[in-house]
mmCIF file of C-alpha atoms in Angstrom:
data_model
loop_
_atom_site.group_PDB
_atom_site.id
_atom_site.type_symbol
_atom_site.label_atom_id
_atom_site.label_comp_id
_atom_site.label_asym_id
_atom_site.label_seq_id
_atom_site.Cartn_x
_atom_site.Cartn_y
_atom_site.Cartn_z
ATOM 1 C CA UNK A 1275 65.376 91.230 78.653
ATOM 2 C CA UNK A 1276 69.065 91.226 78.534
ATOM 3 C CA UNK A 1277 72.090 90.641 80.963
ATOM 4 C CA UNK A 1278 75.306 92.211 81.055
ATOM 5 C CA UNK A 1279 78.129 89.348 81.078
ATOM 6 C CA UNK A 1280 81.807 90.095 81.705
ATOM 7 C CA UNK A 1281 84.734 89.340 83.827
ATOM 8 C CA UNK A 1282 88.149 89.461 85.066
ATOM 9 C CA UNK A 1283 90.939 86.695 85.244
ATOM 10 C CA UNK A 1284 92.518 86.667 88.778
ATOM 11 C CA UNK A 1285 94.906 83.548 88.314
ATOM 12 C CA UNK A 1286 95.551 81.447 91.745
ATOM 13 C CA UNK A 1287 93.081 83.643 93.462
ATOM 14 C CA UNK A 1288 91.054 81.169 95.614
ATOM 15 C CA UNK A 1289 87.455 81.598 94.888
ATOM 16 C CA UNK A 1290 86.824 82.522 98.779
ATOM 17 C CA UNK A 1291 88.739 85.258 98.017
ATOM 18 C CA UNK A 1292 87.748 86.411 95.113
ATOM 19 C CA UNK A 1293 84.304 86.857 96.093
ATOM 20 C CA UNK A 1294 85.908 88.795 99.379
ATOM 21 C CA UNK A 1295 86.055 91.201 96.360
ATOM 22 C CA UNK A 1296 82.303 92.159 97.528
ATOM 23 C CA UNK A 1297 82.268 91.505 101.272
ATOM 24 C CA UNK A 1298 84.908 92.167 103.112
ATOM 25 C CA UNK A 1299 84.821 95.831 103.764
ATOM 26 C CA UNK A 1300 88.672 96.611 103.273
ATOM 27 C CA UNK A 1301 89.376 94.937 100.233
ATOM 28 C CA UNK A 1302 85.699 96.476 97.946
ATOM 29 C CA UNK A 1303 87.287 99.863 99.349
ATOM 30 C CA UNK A 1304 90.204 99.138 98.018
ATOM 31 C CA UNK A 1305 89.320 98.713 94.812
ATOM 32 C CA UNK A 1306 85.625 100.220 94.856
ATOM 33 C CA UNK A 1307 86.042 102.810 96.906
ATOM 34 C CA UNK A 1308 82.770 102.444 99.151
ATOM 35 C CA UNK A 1309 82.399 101.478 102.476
ATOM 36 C CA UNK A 1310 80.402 98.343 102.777
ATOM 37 C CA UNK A 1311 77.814 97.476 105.496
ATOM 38 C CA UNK A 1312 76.663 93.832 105.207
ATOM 39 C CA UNK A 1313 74.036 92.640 108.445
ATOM 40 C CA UNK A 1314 70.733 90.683 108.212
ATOM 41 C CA UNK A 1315 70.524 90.276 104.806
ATOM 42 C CA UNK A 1316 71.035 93.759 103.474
ATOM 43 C CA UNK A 1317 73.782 94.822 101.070
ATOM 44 C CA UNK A 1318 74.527 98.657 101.691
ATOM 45 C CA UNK A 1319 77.840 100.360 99.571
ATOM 46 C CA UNK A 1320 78.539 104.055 100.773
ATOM 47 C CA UNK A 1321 80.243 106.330 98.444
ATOM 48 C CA UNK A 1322 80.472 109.251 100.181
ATOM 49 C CA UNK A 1323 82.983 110.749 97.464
ATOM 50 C CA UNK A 1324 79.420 110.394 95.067
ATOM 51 C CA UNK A 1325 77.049 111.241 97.599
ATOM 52 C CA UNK A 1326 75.587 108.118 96.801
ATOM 53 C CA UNK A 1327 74.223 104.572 98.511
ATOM 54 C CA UNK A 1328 73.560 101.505 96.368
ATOM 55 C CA UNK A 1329 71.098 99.455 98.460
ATOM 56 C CA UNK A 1330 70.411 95.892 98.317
ATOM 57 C CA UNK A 1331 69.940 92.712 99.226
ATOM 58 C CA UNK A 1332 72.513 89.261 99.867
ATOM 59 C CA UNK A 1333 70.396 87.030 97.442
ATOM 60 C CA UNK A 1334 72.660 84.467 97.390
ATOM 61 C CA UNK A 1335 76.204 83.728 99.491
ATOM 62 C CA UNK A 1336 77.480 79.946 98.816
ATOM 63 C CA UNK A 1337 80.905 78.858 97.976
ATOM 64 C CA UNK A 1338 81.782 80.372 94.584
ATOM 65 C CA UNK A 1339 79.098 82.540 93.811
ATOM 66 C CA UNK A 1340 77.360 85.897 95.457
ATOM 67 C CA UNK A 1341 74.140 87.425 94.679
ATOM 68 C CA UNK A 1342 73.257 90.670 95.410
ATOM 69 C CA UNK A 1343 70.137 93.287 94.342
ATOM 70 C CA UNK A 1344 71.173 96.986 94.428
ATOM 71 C CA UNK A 1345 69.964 100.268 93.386
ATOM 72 C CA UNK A 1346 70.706 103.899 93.820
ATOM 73 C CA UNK A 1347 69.852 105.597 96.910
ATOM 74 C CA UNK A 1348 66.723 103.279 97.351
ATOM 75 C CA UNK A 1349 65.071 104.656 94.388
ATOM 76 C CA UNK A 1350 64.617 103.836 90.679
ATOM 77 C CA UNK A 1351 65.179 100.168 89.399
ATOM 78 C CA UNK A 1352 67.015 97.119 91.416
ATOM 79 C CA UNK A 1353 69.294 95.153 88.951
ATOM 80 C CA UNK A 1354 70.841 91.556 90.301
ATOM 81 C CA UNK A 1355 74.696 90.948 90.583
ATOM 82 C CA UNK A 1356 75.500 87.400 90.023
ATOM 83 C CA UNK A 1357 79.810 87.111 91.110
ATOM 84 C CA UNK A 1358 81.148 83.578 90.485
ATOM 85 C CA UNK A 1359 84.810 82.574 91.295
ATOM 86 C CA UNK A 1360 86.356 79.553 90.488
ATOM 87 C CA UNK A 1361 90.645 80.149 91.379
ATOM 88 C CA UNK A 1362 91.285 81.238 87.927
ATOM 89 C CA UNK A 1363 88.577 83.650 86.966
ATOM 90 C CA UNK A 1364 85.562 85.892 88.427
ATOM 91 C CA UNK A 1365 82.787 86.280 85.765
ATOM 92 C CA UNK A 1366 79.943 88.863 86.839
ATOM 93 C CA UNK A 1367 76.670 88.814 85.178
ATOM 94 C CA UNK A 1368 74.808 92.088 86.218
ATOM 95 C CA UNK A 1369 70.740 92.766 84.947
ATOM 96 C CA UNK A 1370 68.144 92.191 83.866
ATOM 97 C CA UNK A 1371 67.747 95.285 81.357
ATOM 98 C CA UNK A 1372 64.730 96.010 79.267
ATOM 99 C CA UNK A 1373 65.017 98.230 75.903
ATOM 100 C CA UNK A 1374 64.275 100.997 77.932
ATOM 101 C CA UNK A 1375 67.371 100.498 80.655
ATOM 102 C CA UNK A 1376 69.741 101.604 77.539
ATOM 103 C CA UNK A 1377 71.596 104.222 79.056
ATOM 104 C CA UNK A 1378 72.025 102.258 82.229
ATOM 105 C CA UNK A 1379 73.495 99.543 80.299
ATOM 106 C CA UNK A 1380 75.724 101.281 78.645
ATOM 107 C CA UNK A 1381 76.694 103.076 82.680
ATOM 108 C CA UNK A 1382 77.243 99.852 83.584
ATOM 109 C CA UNK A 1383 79.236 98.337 81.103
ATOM 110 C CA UNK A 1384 81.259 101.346 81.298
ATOM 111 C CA UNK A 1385 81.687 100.886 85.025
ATOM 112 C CA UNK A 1386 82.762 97.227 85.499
ATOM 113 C CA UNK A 1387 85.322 97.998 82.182
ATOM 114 C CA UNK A 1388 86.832 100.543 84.643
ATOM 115 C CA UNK A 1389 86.378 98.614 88.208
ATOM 116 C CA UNK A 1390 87.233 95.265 86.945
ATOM 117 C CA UNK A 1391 90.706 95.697 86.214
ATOM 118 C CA UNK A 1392 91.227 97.303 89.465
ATOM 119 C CA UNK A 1393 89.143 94.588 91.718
ATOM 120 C CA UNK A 1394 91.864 91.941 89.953
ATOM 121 C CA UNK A 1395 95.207 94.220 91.177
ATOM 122 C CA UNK A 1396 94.017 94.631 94.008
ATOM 123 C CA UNK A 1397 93.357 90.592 94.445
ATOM 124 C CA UNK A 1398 96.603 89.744 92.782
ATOM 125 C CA UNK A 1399 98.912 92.280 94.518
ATOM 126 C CA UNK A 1400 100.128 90.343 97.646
#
């Protein structure tokens, strides 16, 4: 099994806020484009412009780092989002893929190439 690993600097960006990125509803639709719900333990993103709902689960919510399961619509596979922030940087590690999770792989890679950029302008634009 493999992990996707990648990232985004966001210079100065406190690490409270960087992971705000993911749960505070106005800044992820900002940059996402989703309308996140977030109560008893449940991670639910909205994209009505898709006609789609990724549903998960807060795994994890500390200082610094967020954990999160999703998948589409309820169905199909759940990956993991790991989101650590440190002031200087936000590295996301999203998985775990088999051989056979190719295609979503390469969806995914293609996806936080796109989103990243955007989650860090929208964190560094005052």
């Amino acid at each position: 099994m493999s992990e996707l690993r990648t990232g985004v600097d966001v210079p100065g960006v406190p690490a409270e806020r960087a992971l705000a990125a993911f749960t505070d509803p106005d800044v992820l639709r900002a940059w996402w484009g989703g309308e996140l719900f977030m109560a008893d333990g449940m991670y639910v993103v909205n994209f009505a412009h898709l006609g789609r709902v990724l549903t998960g689960r807060v795994l994890a919510h500390e200082p610094g780092h967020l954990a999160f399961s999703w998948q589409w619509d309820g169905e199909g596979k759940a990956f993991r989002v790991d989101v650590r922030a440190d002031g200087e940087r936000l590295e996301l590690t999203h998985g775990p893929y088999t051989p056979a999770d190719a295609d979503e792989r390469t969806a995914h890679i293609a996806g936080w190439a796109f989103f990243l950029p955007r989650l860090a302008k929208t964190l560094l634009t005052p």
